[in-house]
Amino acid sequence: MTALHADQLIDGYLARLRVAAADLPSSVREELIDDMRAHIAEARAREPEETDATILNILDRLGDPEMLVAEARQRPAPVPSRQSSAWPGLYQSGILEIGALVLLPFLWVIGVILLWVSPAWKTRDKVIGSIFSLGGYPGIFIIGGAFGHRLIGVTSGGSCTSSTDSAGNVTQACTSMPAWEVIGLILSVALVVIVWLLPVITSVYLALRLRGGRRAQGAIALTEAGST
Amino acid sequence: MALIRETPRYAYELIEALGKTGLLTTEGTLYPLLSRLRRDGLVKTEWRESTDGPPRRYYELTAEGRRALTAFKNEWTSFRGAVDGILQEGTKS
């Protein structure tokens, strides 16, 4: 009895190993394959009689190529592969993020969709971005249309008269304007300013978080490479 | 690593030795392990001619490997002592 398919079986095994190890650094992969080849040769030399079955047993005892590769992968990765351009986990932000940032104040719905589609922000920042952009400027007009009248109502309590003196200076004299109305007026002006700035502030905030996120992800990629 | 403390051995020898103890079920996994030890500088390798076939890669402990082995032995001894202690507590009560 001889092993009619010995070479085929061994080549098949090594080919599976090569495929499974495709993502390993080539030095690690080649060493693994060389080791397996040497091992198989040693094992064959020890068999008193070689059949296809003995070859299959040798390969079985070696273990699944996928498992060996998993074992080899538990560790990294010599230094050069860490510097490779394709860092897993490092997301390069691009047109999607810029689109989200620009559209958020103006076409809020599209901006929010882009914001949530992009993997460049954490969920917390997406929630903040969606809420504090206040529906963008279209949204602010709608909110203003609904609530603006009340604010105006509050601030028109006092009666003011404007007069122009001979030098052309305008003086405004307000009568019987209660203190709470003054506070209300200041608050409503501040509110309007904040409301008008918020979408822009939100975009700026998201832009900053975007950069931070990229740094953080880069750091994670490095830690993974270092610790696995 | 203890198997190559005294004398360098080649991988197949190690596999045979481990096989006898029943510690190694899939022989292939030893190779990634050896290669890792080598990259970590705990073992060094050397090719040697063999009388009955192609050259073999021999594995040998480095000084650092020796230190790591001693450290592991100490840790293992105290770990084993602790586990034994707990198991004996369990049988007593």
PDB file of C-alpha atoms in Angstrom:
ATOM      1  CA  MET A   1       0.000   0.000   0.000  1.00  0.00           C
ATOM      2  CA  THR A   2       1.377   3.414  -0.814  1.00  0.00           C
ATOM      3  CA  ALA A   3       0.037   6.883  -0.430  1.00  0.00           C
ATOM      4  CA  LEU A   4      -1.265   7.543  -3.898  1.00  0.00           C
ATOM      5  CA  HIS A   5      -2.419  11.031  -3.115  1.00  0.00           C
ATOM      6  CA  ALA A   6       0.192  12.040  -0.548  1.00  0.00           C
ATOM      7  CA  ASP A   7       1.421  15.095  -2.429  1.00  0.00           C
ATOM      8  CA  GLN A   8      -2.087  16.171  -3.312  1.00  0.00           C
ATOM      9  CA  LEU A   9      -3.206  15.898   0.303  1.00  0.00           C
ATOM     10  CA  ILE A  10      -0.205  17.803   1.612  1.00  0.00           C
ATOM     11  CA  ASP A  11      -0.369  20.457  -1.058  1.00  0.00           C
ATOM     12  CA  GLY A  12      -4.066  20.875  -0.371  1.00  0.00           C
ATOM     13  CA  TYR A  13      -3.389  21.336   3.328  1.00  0.00           C
ATOM     14  CA  LEU A  14      -0.632  23.867   2.736  1.00  0.00           C
ATOM     15  CA  ALA A  15      -2.797  25.732   0.241  1.00  0.00           C
ATOM     16  CA  ARG A  16      -5.583  25.996   2.828  1.00  0.00           C
ATOM     17  CA  LEU A  17      -3.028  27.252   5.313  1.00  0.00           C
ATOM     18  CA  ARG A  18      -1.785  29.846   2.870  1.00  0.00           C
ATOM     19  CA  VAL A  19      -5.291  31.114   2.215  1.00  0.00           C
ATOM     20  CA  ALA A  20      -6.137  31.238   5.914  1.00  0.00           C
ATOM     21  CA  ALA A  21      -2.909  33.080   6.641  1.00  0.00           C
ATOM     22  CA  ALA A  22      -3.323  35.555   3.811  1.00  0.00           C
ATOM     23  CA  ASP A  23      -3.678  38.514   6.168  1.00  0.00           C
ATOM     24  CA  LEU A  24      -0.661  37.635   8.307  1.00  0.00           C
ATOM     25  CA  PRO A  25       2.607  39.427   7.671  1.00  0.00           C
ATOM     26  CA  SER A  26       4.429  37.491   4.985  1.00  0.00           C
ATOM     27  CA  SER A  27       7.391  36.651   7.236  1.00  0.00           C
ATOM     28  CA  VAL A  28       5.081  35.039   9.796  1.00  0.00           C
ATOM     29  CA  ARG A  29       3.092  33.266   7.099  1.00  0.00           C
ATOM     30  CA  GLU A  30       6.114  31.839   5.308  1.00  0.00           C
ATOM     31  CA  GLU A  31       7.670  30.681   8.555  1.00  0.00           C
ATOM     32  CA  LEU A  32       4.470  28.912   9.529  1.00  0.00           C
ATOM     33  CA  ILE A  33       4.214  27.182   6.180  1.00  0.00           C
ATOM     34  CA  ASP A  34       7.892  26.170   6.258  1.00  0.00           C
ATOM     35  CA  ASP A  35       7.426  24.780   9.767  1.00  0.00           C
ATOM     36  CA  MET A  36       4.433  22.745   8.650  1.00  0.00           C
ATOM     37  CA  ARG A  37       6.267  21.419   5.627  1.00  0.00           C
ATOM     38  CA  ALA A  38       9.217  20.366   7.793  1.00  0.00           C
ATOM     39  CA  HIS A  39       6.900  18.832  10.343  1.00  0.00           C
ATOM     40  CA  ILE A  40       5.075  16.784   7.716  1.00  0.00           C
ATOM     41  CA  ALA A  41       8.395  15.581   6.325  1.00  0.00           C
ATOM     42  CA  GLU A  42       9.538  14.519   9.805  1.00  0.00           C
ATOM     43  CA  ALA A  43       6.283  12.748  10.484  1.00  0.00           C
ATOM     44  CA  ARG A  44       6.338  10.925   7.159  1.00  0.00           C
ATOM     45  CA  ALA A  45       9.887   9.732   7.760  1.00  0.00           C
ATOM     46  CA  ARG A  46       8.739   8.162  11.022  1.00  0.00           C
ATOM     47  CA  GLU A  47       5.913   6.156   9.522  1.00  0.00           C
ATOM     48  CA  PRO A  48       7.002   2.596   8.790  1.00  0.00           C
ATOM     49  CA  GLU A  49       4.432   2.328   6.062  1.00  0.00           C
ATOM     50  CA  GLU A  50       2.949   5.250   4.221  1.00  0.00           C
ATOM     51  CA  THR A  51      -0.640   5.266   3.078  1.00  0.00           C
ATOM     52  CA  ASP A  52      -3.109   8.021   2.336  1.00  0.00           C
ATOM     53  CA  ALA A  53      -4.510   7.307   5.777  1.00  0.00           C
ATOM     54  CA  THR A  54      -1.195   7.950   7.535  1.00  0.00           C
ATOM     55  CA  ILE A  55      -0.854  11.239   5.669  1.00  0.00           C
ATOM     56  CA  LEU A  56      -4.377  12.206   6.666  1.00  0.00           C
ATOM     57  CA  ASN A  57      -3.580  11.336  10.273  1.00  0.00           C
ATOM     58  CA  ILE A  58      -0.457  13.479  10.227  1.00  0.00           C
ATOM     59  CA  LEU A  59      -2.471  16.411   8.888  1.00  0.00           C
ATOM     60  CA  ASP A  60      -5.261  15.794  11.403  1.00  0.00           C
ATOM     61  CA  ARG A  61      -2.829  15.863  14.283  1.00  0.00           C
ATOM     62  CA  LEU A  62      -1.365  19.104  13.010  1.00  0.00           C
ATOM     63  CA  GLY A  63      -4.777  20.706  13.338  1.00  0.00           C
ATOM     64  CA  ASP A  64      -7.016  22.858  11.208  1.00  0.00           C
ATOM     65  CA  PRO A  65      -5.135  25.465   9.166  1.00  0.00           C
ATOM     66  CA  GLU A  66      -7.646  28.064  10.356  1.00  0.00           C
ATOM     67  CA  MET A  67      -6.914  27.190  13.955  1.00  0.00           C
ATOM     68  CA  LEU A  68      -3.155  27.417  13.473  1.00  0.00           C
ATOM     69  CA  VAL A  69      -3.545  30.795  11.868  1.00  0.00           C
ATOM     70  CA  ALA A  70      -5.751  31.951  14.736  1.00  0.00           C
ATOM     71  CA  GLU A  71      -2.994  30.852  17.080  1.00  0.00           C
ATOM     72  CA  ALA A  72      -0.410  32.759  15.074  1.00  0.00           C
ATOM     73  CA  ARG A  73      -2.638  35.820  14.929  1.00  0.00           C
ATOM     74  CA  GLN A  74      -2.972  36.169  18.682  1.00  0.00           C
ATOM     75  CA  ARG A  75       0.162  38.186  18.565  1.00  0.00           C
ATOM     76  CA  PRO A  76       1.068  40.841  16.280  1.00  0.00           C
ATOM     77  CA  ALA A  77       2.576  41.448  14.053  1.00  0.00           C
ATOM     78  CA  PRO A  78       6.009  42.575  13.787  1.00  0.00           C
ATOM     79  CA  VAL A  79       6.483  46.285  13.789  1.00  0.00           C
ATOM     80  CA  PRO A  80       6.343  47.004  10.035  1.00  0.00           C
ATOM     81  CA  SER A  81       2.763  45.806   9.688  1.00  0.00           C
ATOM     82  CA  ARG A  82       1.764  48.233  12.426  1.00  0.00           C
ATOM     83  CA  GLN A  83       2.841  51.054  10.203  1.00  0.00           C
ATOM     84  CA  SER A  84       0.822  49.855   7.251  1.00  0.00           C
ATOM     85  CA  SER A  85      -1.571  52.424   5.894  1.00  0.00           C
ATOM     86  CA  ALA A  86      -4.698  50.346   6.358  1.00  0.00           C
ATOM     87  CA  TRP A  87      -5.160  50.526  10.075  1.00  0.00           C
ATOM     88  CA  PRO A  88      -8.192  48.563  11.018  1.00  0.00           C
ATOM     89  CA  GLY A  89     -10.507  50.689  13.099  1.00  0.00           C
ATOM     90  CA  LEU A  90      -9.133  53.969  11.856  1.00  0.00           C
ATOM     91  CA  TYR A  91     -11.877  55.692   9.986  1.00  0.00           C
ATOM     92  CA  GLN A  92     -10.899  58.451   7.627  1.00  0.00           C
ATOM     93  CA  SER A  93     -13.590  61.061   7.666  1.00  0.00           C
ATOM     94  CA  GLY A  94     -14.466  62.624   4.354  1.00  0.00           C
ATOM     95  CA  ILE A  95     -17.238  64.066   2.243  1.00  0.00           C
ATOM     96  CA  LEU A  96     -19.960  62.441   4.361  1.00  0.00           C
ATOM     97  CA  GLU A  97     -18.866  64.274   7.494  1.00  0.00           C
ATOM     98  CA  ILE A  98     -18.311  67.586   5.745  1.00  0.00           C
ATOM     99  CA  GLY A  99     -21.783  67.249   4.219  1.00  0.00           C
ATOM    100  CA  ALA A 100     -23.301  66.592   7.617  1.00  0.00           C
ATOM    101  CA  LEU A 101     -21.572  69.588   9.200  1.00  0.00           C
ATOM    102  CA  VAL A 102     -22.506  72.010   6.415  1.00  0.00           C
ATOM    103  CA  LEU A 103     -26.077  70.837   5.923  1.00  0.00           C
ATOM    104  CA  LEU A 104     -27.021  70.547   9.574  1.00  0.00           C
ATOM    105  CA  PRO A 105     -27.817  74.290  10.008  1.00  0.00           C
ATOM    106  CA  PHE A 106     -29.485  74.688   6.622  1.00  0.00           C
ATOM    107  CA  LEU A 107     -31.014  71.419   5.439  1.00  0.00           C
ATOM    108  CA  TRP A 108     -31.366  69.937   8.872  1.00  0.00           C
ATOM    109  CA  VAL A 109     -33.103  66.700   7.874  1.00  0.00           C
ATOM    110  CA  ILE A 110     -30.384  65.721   5.400  1.00  0.00           C
ATOM    111  CA  GLY A 111     -27.676  66.870   7.810  1.00  0.00           C
ATOM    112  CA  VAL A 112     -29.068  64.680  10.566  1.00  0.00           C
ATOM    113  CA  ILE A 113     -29.314  61.686   8.244  1.00  0.00           C
ATOM    114  CA  LEU A 114     -25.671  62.114   7.231  1.00  0.00           C
ATOM    115  CA  LEU A 115     -24.717  62.611  10.879  1.00  0.00           C
ATOM    116  CA  TRP A 116     -26.281  59.293  11.857  1.00  0.00           C
ATOM    117  CA  VAL A 117     -24.968  57.435   8.820  1.00  0.00           C
ATOM    118  CA  SER A 118     -21.374  58.497   9.508  1.00  0.00           C
ATOM    119  CA  PRO A 119     -19.310  56.257  11.760  1.00  0.00           C
ATOM    120  CA  ALA A 120     -17.087  59.183  12.715  1.00  0.00           C
ATOM    121  CA  TRP A 121     -19.154  60.270  15.712  1.00  0.00           C
ATOM    122  CA  LYS A 122     -20.165  58.532  18.873  1.00  0.00           C
ATOM    123  CA  THR A 123     -23.886  58.054  19.497  1.00  0.00           C
ATOM    124  CA  ARG A 124     -23.762  60.650  22.273  1.00  0.00           C
ATOM    125  CA  ASP A 125     -22.436  63.269  19.874  1.00  0.00           C
ATOM    126  CA  LYS A 126     -25.031  62.293  17.278  1.00  0.00           C
ATOM    127  CA  VAL A 127     -27.813  62.863  19.807  1.00  0.00           C
ATOM    128  CA  ILE A 128     -26.306  66.200  20.856  1.00  0.00           C
ATOM    129  CA  GLY A 129     -25.868  67.197  17.222  1.00  0.00           C
ATOM    130  CA  SER A 130     -29.455  66.308  16.345  1.00  0.00           C
ATOM    131  CA  ILE A 131     -31.066  68.091  19.293  1.00  0.00           C
ATOM    132  CA  PHE A 132     -28.970  71.235  19.608  1.00  0.00           C
ATOM    133  CA  SER A 133     -29.012  72.066  15.932  1.00  0.00           C
ATOM    134  CA  LEU A 134     -32.714  72.819  16.595  1.00  0.00           C
ATOM    135  CA  GLY A 135     -33.873  71.735  13.179  1.00  0.00           C
ATOM    136  CA  GLY A 136     -31.451  74.117  11.531  1.00  0.00           C
ATOM    137  CA  TYR A 137     -32.603  77.576  10.406  1.00  0.00           C
ATOM    138  CA  PRO A 138     -35.781  76.224   8.760  1.00  0.00           C
ATOM    139  CA  GLY A 139     -36.589  74.597  12.106  1.00  0.00           C
ATOM    140  CA  ILE A 140     -35.910  77.848  13.941  1.00  0.00           C
ATOM    141  CA  PHE A 141     -38.341  79.683  11.664  1.00  0.00           C
ATOM    142  CA  ILE A 142     -41.008  77.142  12.447  1.00  0.00           C
ATOM    143  CA  ILE A 143     -40.309  77.337  16.180  1.00  0.00           C
ATOM    144  CA  GLY A 144     -40.197  81.115  15.939  1.00  0.00           C
ATOM    145  CA  GLY A 145     -43.529  81.143  14.105  1.00  0.00           C
ATOM    146  CA  ALA A 146     -45.122  79.078  16.851  1.00  0.00           C
ATOM    147  CA  PHE A 147     -43.687  80.791  19.923  1.00  0.00           C
ATOM    148  CA  GLY A 148     -42.429  84.150  18.718  1.00  0.00           C
ATOM    149  CA  HIS A 149     -45.736  85.958  19.252  1.00  0.00           C
ATOM    150  CA  ARG A 150     -45.736  85.171  22.937  1.00  0.00           C
ATOM    151  CA  LEU A 151     -42.263  86.605  23.372  1.00  0.00           C
ATOM    152  CA  ILE A 152     -43.308  89.746  21.550  1.00  0.00           C
ATOM    153  CA  GLY A 153     -46.396  89.900  23.692  1.00  0.00           C
ATOM    154  CA  VAL A 154     -44.278  89.790  26.806  1.00  0.00           C
ATOM    155  CA  THR A 155     -41.924  92.515  25.738  1.00  0.00           C
ATOM    156  CA  SER A 156     -44.464  95.034  24.463  1.00  0.00           C
ATOM    157  CA  GLY A 157     -45.859  95.839  27.883  1.00  0.00           C
ATOM    158  CA  GLY A 158     -44.293  99.264  28.325  1.00  0.00           C
ATOM    159  CA  SER A 159     -45.169 102.253  26.253  1.00  0.00           C
ATOM    160  CA  CYS A 160     -42.229 104.049  24.728  1.00  0.00           C
ATOM    161  CA  THR A 161     -42.051 107.336  22.958  1.00  0.00           C
ATOM    162  CA  SER A 162     -39.251 108.382  20.693  1.00  0.00           C
ATOM    163  CA  SER A 163     -38.317 111.996  20.256  1.00  0.00           C
ATOM    164  CA  THR A 164     -35.698 113.711  18.224  1.00  0.00           C
ATOM    165  CA  ASP A 165     -34.041 116.762  19.680  1.00  0.00           C
ATOM    166  CA  SER A 166     -32.660 119.713  17.778  1.00  0.00           C
ATOM    167  CA  ALA A 167     -29.218 118.093  17.479  1.00  0.00           C
ATOM    168  CA  GLY A 168     -30.725 115.052  15.798  1.00  0.00           C
ATOM    169  CA  ASN A 169     -30.214 112.667  18.718  1.00  0.00           C
ATOM    170  CA  VAL A 170     -32.918 110.146  19.160  1.00  0.00           C
ATOM    171  CA  THR A 171     -34.020 109.664  22.735  1.00  0.00           C
ATOM    172  CA  GLN A 172     -36.414 107.028  23.763  1.00  0.00           C
ATOM    173  CA  ALA A 173     -38.480 107.460  26.838  1.00  0.00           C
ATOM    174  CA  CYS A 174     -40.274 104.514  28.230  1.00  0.00           C
ATOM    175  CA  THR A 175     -42.927 104.820  30.839  1.00  0.00           C
ATOM    176  CA  SER A 176     -44.055 102.378  33.426  1.00  0.00           C
ATOM    177  CA  MET A 177     -42.030  99.456  32.181  1.00  0.00           C
ATOM    178  CA  PRO A 178     -41.825  96.978  35.078  1.00  0.00           C
ATOM    179  CA  ALA A 179     -38.468  95.400  35.969  1.00  0.00           C
ATOM    180  CA  TRP A 180     -39.593  91.902  35.060  1.00  0.00           C
ATOM    181  CA  GLU A 181     -40.339  93.091  31.564  1.00  0.00           C
ATOM    182  CA  VAL A 182     -36.834  94.491  31.225  1.00  0.00           C
ATOM    183  CA  ILE A 183     -35.441  91.150  32.336  1.00  0.00           C
ATOM    184  CA  GLY A 184     -37.824  89.415  29.961  1.00  0.00           C
ATOM    185  CA  LEU A 185     -36.668  91.608  27.112  1.00  0.00           C
ATOM    186  CA  ILE A 186     -33.002  90.923  27.820  1.00  0.00           C
ATOM    187  CA  LEU A 187     -33.693  87.212  28.149  1.00  0.00           C
ATOM    188  CA  SER A 188     -35.644  87.031  24.925  1.00  0.00           C
ATOM    189  CA  VAL A 189     -32.931  88.896  23.012  1.00  0.00           C
ATOM    190  CA  ALA A 190     -30.317  86.565  24.489  1.00  0.00           C
ATOM    191  CA  LEU A 191     -32.513  83.608  23.600  1.00  0.00           C
ATOM    192  CA  VAL A 192     -32.865  84.760  19.999  1.00  0.00           C
ATOM    193  CA  VAL A 193     -29.103  85.228  19.703  1.00  0.00           C
ATOM    194  CA  ILE A 194     -28.411  81.807  21.202  1.00  0.00           C
ATOM    195  CA  VAL A 195     -31.050  80.170  19.029  1.00  0.00           C
ATOM    196  CA  TRP A 196     -29.554  81.734  15.914  1.00  0.00           C
ATOM    197  CA  LEU A 197     -26.035  80.687  16.853  1.00  0.00           C
ATOM    198  CA  LEU A 198     -26.849  77.195  18.093  1.00  0.00           C
ATOM    199  CA  PRO A 199     -26.884  75.370  14.739  1.00  0.00           C
ATOM    200  CA  VAL A 200     -23.489  76.840  13.893  1.00  0.00           C
ATOM    201  CA  ILE A 201     -22.119  76.111  17.383  1.00  0.00           C
ATOM    202  CA  THR A 202     -23.414  72.560  17.060  1.00  0.00           C
ATOM    203  CA  SER A 203     -21.611  72.109  13.751  1.00  0.00           C
ATOM    204  CA  VAL A 204     -18.399  73.483  15.232  1.00  0.00           C
ATOM    205  CA  TYR A 205     -18.772  71.179  18.227  1.00  0.00           C
ATOM    206  CA  LEU A 206     -19.292  68.184  15.934  1.00  0.00           C
ATOM    207  CA  ALA A 207     -16.272  69.161  13.861  1.00  0.00           C
ATOM    208  CA  LEU A 208     -14.153  69.206  17.015  1.00  0.00           C
ATOM    209  CA  ARG A 209     -15.577  65.898  18.189  1.00  0.00           C
ATOM    210  CA  LEU A 210     -14.834  64.486  14.761  1.00  0.00           C
ATOM    211  CA  ARG A 211     -11.147  65.239  15.112  1.00  0.00           C
ATOM    212  CA  GLY A 212     -11.140  63.919  18.671  1.00  0.00           C
ATOM    213  CA  GLY A 213     -12.886  60.783  17.517  1.00  0.00           C
ATOM    214  CA  ARG A 214     -10.272  60.168  14.869  1.00  0.00           C
ATOM    215  CA  ARG A 215      -7.508  60.575  17.378  1.00  0.00           C
ATOM    216  CA  ALA A 216      -9.250  58.230  19.772  1.00  0.00           C
ATOM    217  CA  GLN A 217      -9.778  55.613  17.108  1.00  0.00           C
ATOM    218  CA  GLY A 218      -6.162  55.885  16.078  1.00  0.00           C
ATOM    219  CA  ALA A 219      -5.169  55.347  19.674  1.00  0.00           C
ATOM    220  CA  ILE A 220      -7.405  52.287  19.888  1.00  0.00           C
ATOM    221  CA  ALA A 221      -5.846  50.863  16.738  1.00  0.00           C
ATOM    222  CA  LEU A 222      -2.421  51.336  18.287  1.00  0.00           C
ATOM    223  CA  THR A 223      -3.413  49.742  21.576  1.00  0.00           C
ATOM    224  CA  GLU A 224      -4.926  46.798  19.761  1.00  0.00           C
ATOM    225  CA  ALA A 225      -1.789  46.296  17.755  1.00  0.00           C
ATOM    226  CA  GLY A 226       0.251  46.535  20.924  1.00  0.00           C
ATOM    227  CA  SER A 227      -1.786  44.292  23.179  1.00  0.00           C
ATOM    228  CA  THR A 228      -3.203  41.480  21.071  1.00  0.00           C
TER     229      THR A 228
ATOM    230  CA  MET B   1      10.181  25.960  27.551  1.00  0.00           C
ATOM    231  CA  ALA B   2      11.240  23.633  30.337  1.00  0.00           C
ATOM    232  CA  LEU B   3      11.808  20.984  27.685  1.00  0.00           C
ATOM    233  CA  ILE B   4      14.606  22.995  26.130  1.00  0.00           C
ATOM    234  CA  ARG B   5      16.146  24.232  29.364  1.00  0.00           C
ATOM    235  CA  GLU B   6      18.975  21.737  29.385  1.00  0.00           C
ATOM    236  CA  THR B   7      19.459  20.924  25.769  1.00  0.00           C
ATOM    237  CA  PRO B   8      18.308  22.440  22.478  1.00  0.00           C
ATOM    238  CA  ARG B   9      15.698  20.409  20.687  1.00  0.00           C
ATOM    239  CA  TYR B  10      13.907  20.559  17.398  1.00  0.00           C
ATOM    240  CA  ALA B  11      10.180  21.050  17.112  1.00  0.00           C
ATOM    241  CA  TYR B  12       9.273  17.476  16.283  1.00  0.00           C
ATOM    242  CA  GLU B  13      11.098  16.234  19.363  1.00  0.00           C
ATOM    243  CA  LEU B  14       9.168  18.705  21.478  1.00  0.00           C
ATOM    244  CA  ILE B  15       5.914  17.555  19.963  1.00  0.00           C
ATOM    245  CA  GLU B  16       6.739  13.935  20.709  1.00  0.00           C
ATOM    246  CA  ALA B  17       7.658  14.801  24.293  1.00  0.00           C
ATOM    247  CA  LEU B  18       4.503  16.841  24.813  1.00  0.00           C
ATOM    248  CA  GLY B  19       2.433  14.173  23.094  1.00  0.00           C
ATOM    249  CA  LYS B  20       3.482  11.649  25.704  1.00  0.00           C
ATOM    250  CA  THR B  21       2.210  13.917  28.468  1.00  0.00           C
ATOM    251  CA  GLY B  22      -1.117  14.359  26.702  1.00  0.00           C
ATOM    252  CA  LEU B  23      -0.723  18.139  26.884  1.00  0.00           C
ATOM    253  CA  LEU B  24      -0.660  18.685  23.142  1.00  0.00           C
ATOM    254  CA  THR B  25      -3.702  17.703  21.153  1.00  0.00           C
ATOM    255  CA  THR B  26      -3.153  19.653  17.971  1.00  0.00           C
ATOM    256  CA  GLU B  27       0.509  19.482  17.161  1.00  0.00           C
ATOM    257  CA  GLY B  28       0.537  22.379  14.758  1.00  0.00           C
ATOM    258  CA  THR B  29      -0.244  24.940  17.452  1.00  0.00           C
ATOM    259  CA  LEU B  30       3.243  24.492  18.883  1.00  0.00           C
ATOM    260  CA  TYR B  31       4.793  26.212  15.884  1.00  0.00           C
ATOM    261  CA  PRO B  32       3.088  29.587  16.240  1.00  0.00           C
ATOM    262  CA  LEU B  33       3.944  29.415  19.933  1.00  0.00           C
ATOM    263  CA  LEU B  34       7.615  28.748  19.267  1.00  0.00           C
ATOM    264  CA  SER B  35       7.751  31.466  16.687  1.00  0.00           C
ATOM    265  CA  ARG B  36       6.199  33.878  19.202  1.00  0.00           C
ATOM    266  CA  LEU B  37       8.734  32.927  21.858  1.00  0.00           C
ATOM    267  CA  ARG B  38      11.437  33.553  19.353  1.00  0.00           C
ATOM    268  CA  ARG B  39      10.117  36.988  18.417  1.00  0.00           C
ATOM    269  CA  ASP B  40       9.932  37.807  22.115  1.00  0.00           C
ATOM    270  CA  GLY B  41      13.560  36.807  22.497  1.00  0.00           C
ATOM    271  CA  LEU B  42      12.832  33.979  24.936  1.00  0.00           C
ATOM    272  CA  VAL B  43      14.192  31.273  22.648  1.00  0.00           C
ATOM    273  CA  LYS B  44      16.754  31.319  19.910  1.00  0.00           C
ATOM    274  CA  THR B  45      16.972  28.970  16.981  1.00  0.00           C
ATOM    275  CA  GLU B  46      19.739  27.345  15.058  1.00  0.00           C
ATOM    276  CA  TRP B  47      19.694  25.144  11.992  1.00  0.00           C
ATOM    277  CA  ARG B  48      21.567  21.885  12.380  1.00  0.00           C
ATOM    278  CA  GLU B  49      22.247  19.158   9.889  1.00  0.00           C
ATOM    279  CA  SER B  50      20.353  15.979  10.514  1.00  0.00           C
ATOM    280  CA  THR B  51      21.647  12.506   9.783  1.00  0.00           C
ATOM    281  CA  ASP B  52      18.416  11.356   8.222  1.00  0.00           C
ATOM    282  CA  GLY B  53      16.925  14.200   6.287  1.00  0.00           C
ATOM    283  CA  PRO B  54      16.926  17.943   5.743  1.00  0.00           C
ATOM    284  CA  PRO B  55      18.417  20.326   8.346  1.00  0.00           C
ATOM    285  CA  ARG B  56      16.356  20.907  11.447  1.00  0.00           C
ATOM    286  CA  ARG B  57      15.703  24.081  13.350  1.00  0.00           C
ATOM    287  CA  TYR B  58      16.765  23.661  16.965  1.00  0.00           C
ATOM    288  CA  TYR B  59      15.219  25.731  19.722  1.00  0.00           C
ATOM    289  CA  GLU B  60      17.199  26.832  22.737  1.00  0.00           C
ATOM    290  CA  LEU B  61      16.393  29.065  25.722  1.00  0.00           C
ATOM    291  CA  THR B  62      17.989  32.482  25.843  1.00  0.00           C
ATOM    292  CA  ALA B  63      19.104  34.051  29.118  1.00  0.00           C
ATOM    293  CA  GLU B  64      15.866  36.003  29.121  1.00  0.00           C
ATOM    294  CA  GLY B  65      13.937  32.827  28.425  1.00  0.00           C
ATOM    295  CA  ARG B  66      15.575  31.198  31.404  1.00  0.00           C
ATOM    296  CA  ARG B  67      14.545  34.064  33.640  1.00  0.00           C
ATOM    297  CA  ALA B  68      10.985  33.908  32.313  1.00  0.00           C
ATOM    298  CA  LEU B  69      10.876  30.176  32.965  1.00  0.00           C
ATOM    299  CA  THR B  70      12.091  30.576  36.545  1.00  0.00           C
ATOM    300  CA  ALA B  71       9.566  33.341  37.146  1.00  0.00           C
ATOM    301  CA  PHE B  72       6.801  31.174  35.726  1.00  0.00           C
ATOM    302  CA  LYS B  73       7.873  28.216  37.864  1.00  0.00           C
ATOM    303  CA  ASN B  74       7.642  30.313  41.018  1.00  0.00           C
ATOM    304  CA  GLU B  75       4.273  31.707  40.037  1.00  0.00           C
ATOM    305  CA  TRP B  76       2.994  28.295  39.107  1.00  0.00           C
ATOM    306  CA  THR B  77       4.172  26.757  42.372  1.00  0.00           C
ATOM    307  CA  SER B  78       2.376  29.362  44.449  1.00  0.00           C
ATOM    308  CA  PHE B  79      -0.711  29.159  42.227  1.00  0.00           C
ATOM    309  CA  ARG B  80      -0.760  25.374  42.543  1.00  0.00           C
ATOM    310  CA  GLY B  81      -0.311  25.691  46.303  1.00  0.00           C
ATOM    311  CA  ALA B  82      -3.248  28.086  46.494  1.00  0.00           C
ATOM    312  CA  VAL B  83      -5.526  25.862  44.400  1.00  0.00           C
ATOM    313  CA  ASP B  84      -4.508  22.762  46.366  1.00  0.00           C
ATOM    314  CA  GLY B  85      -5.269  24.619  49.579  1.00  0.00           C
ATOM    315  CA  ILE B  86      -8.753  25.567  48.398  1.00  0.00           C
ATOM    316  CA  LEU B  87      -9.477  22.054  47.180  1.00  0.00           C
ATOM    317  CA  GLN B  88      -8.418  20.586  50.516  1.00  0.00           C
ATOM    318  CA  GLU B  89     -10.602  23.099  52.374  1.00  0.00           C
ATOM    319  CA  GLY B  90     -13.452  21.846  50.225  1.00  0.00           C
ATOM    320  CA  THR B  91     -12.910  18.206  51.149  1.00  0.00           C
ATOM    321  CA  LYS B  92     -12.540  18.981  54.861  1.00  0.00           C
ATOM    322  CA  SER B  93     -15.821  20.811  55.261  1.00  0.00           C
TER     323      SER B  93
END
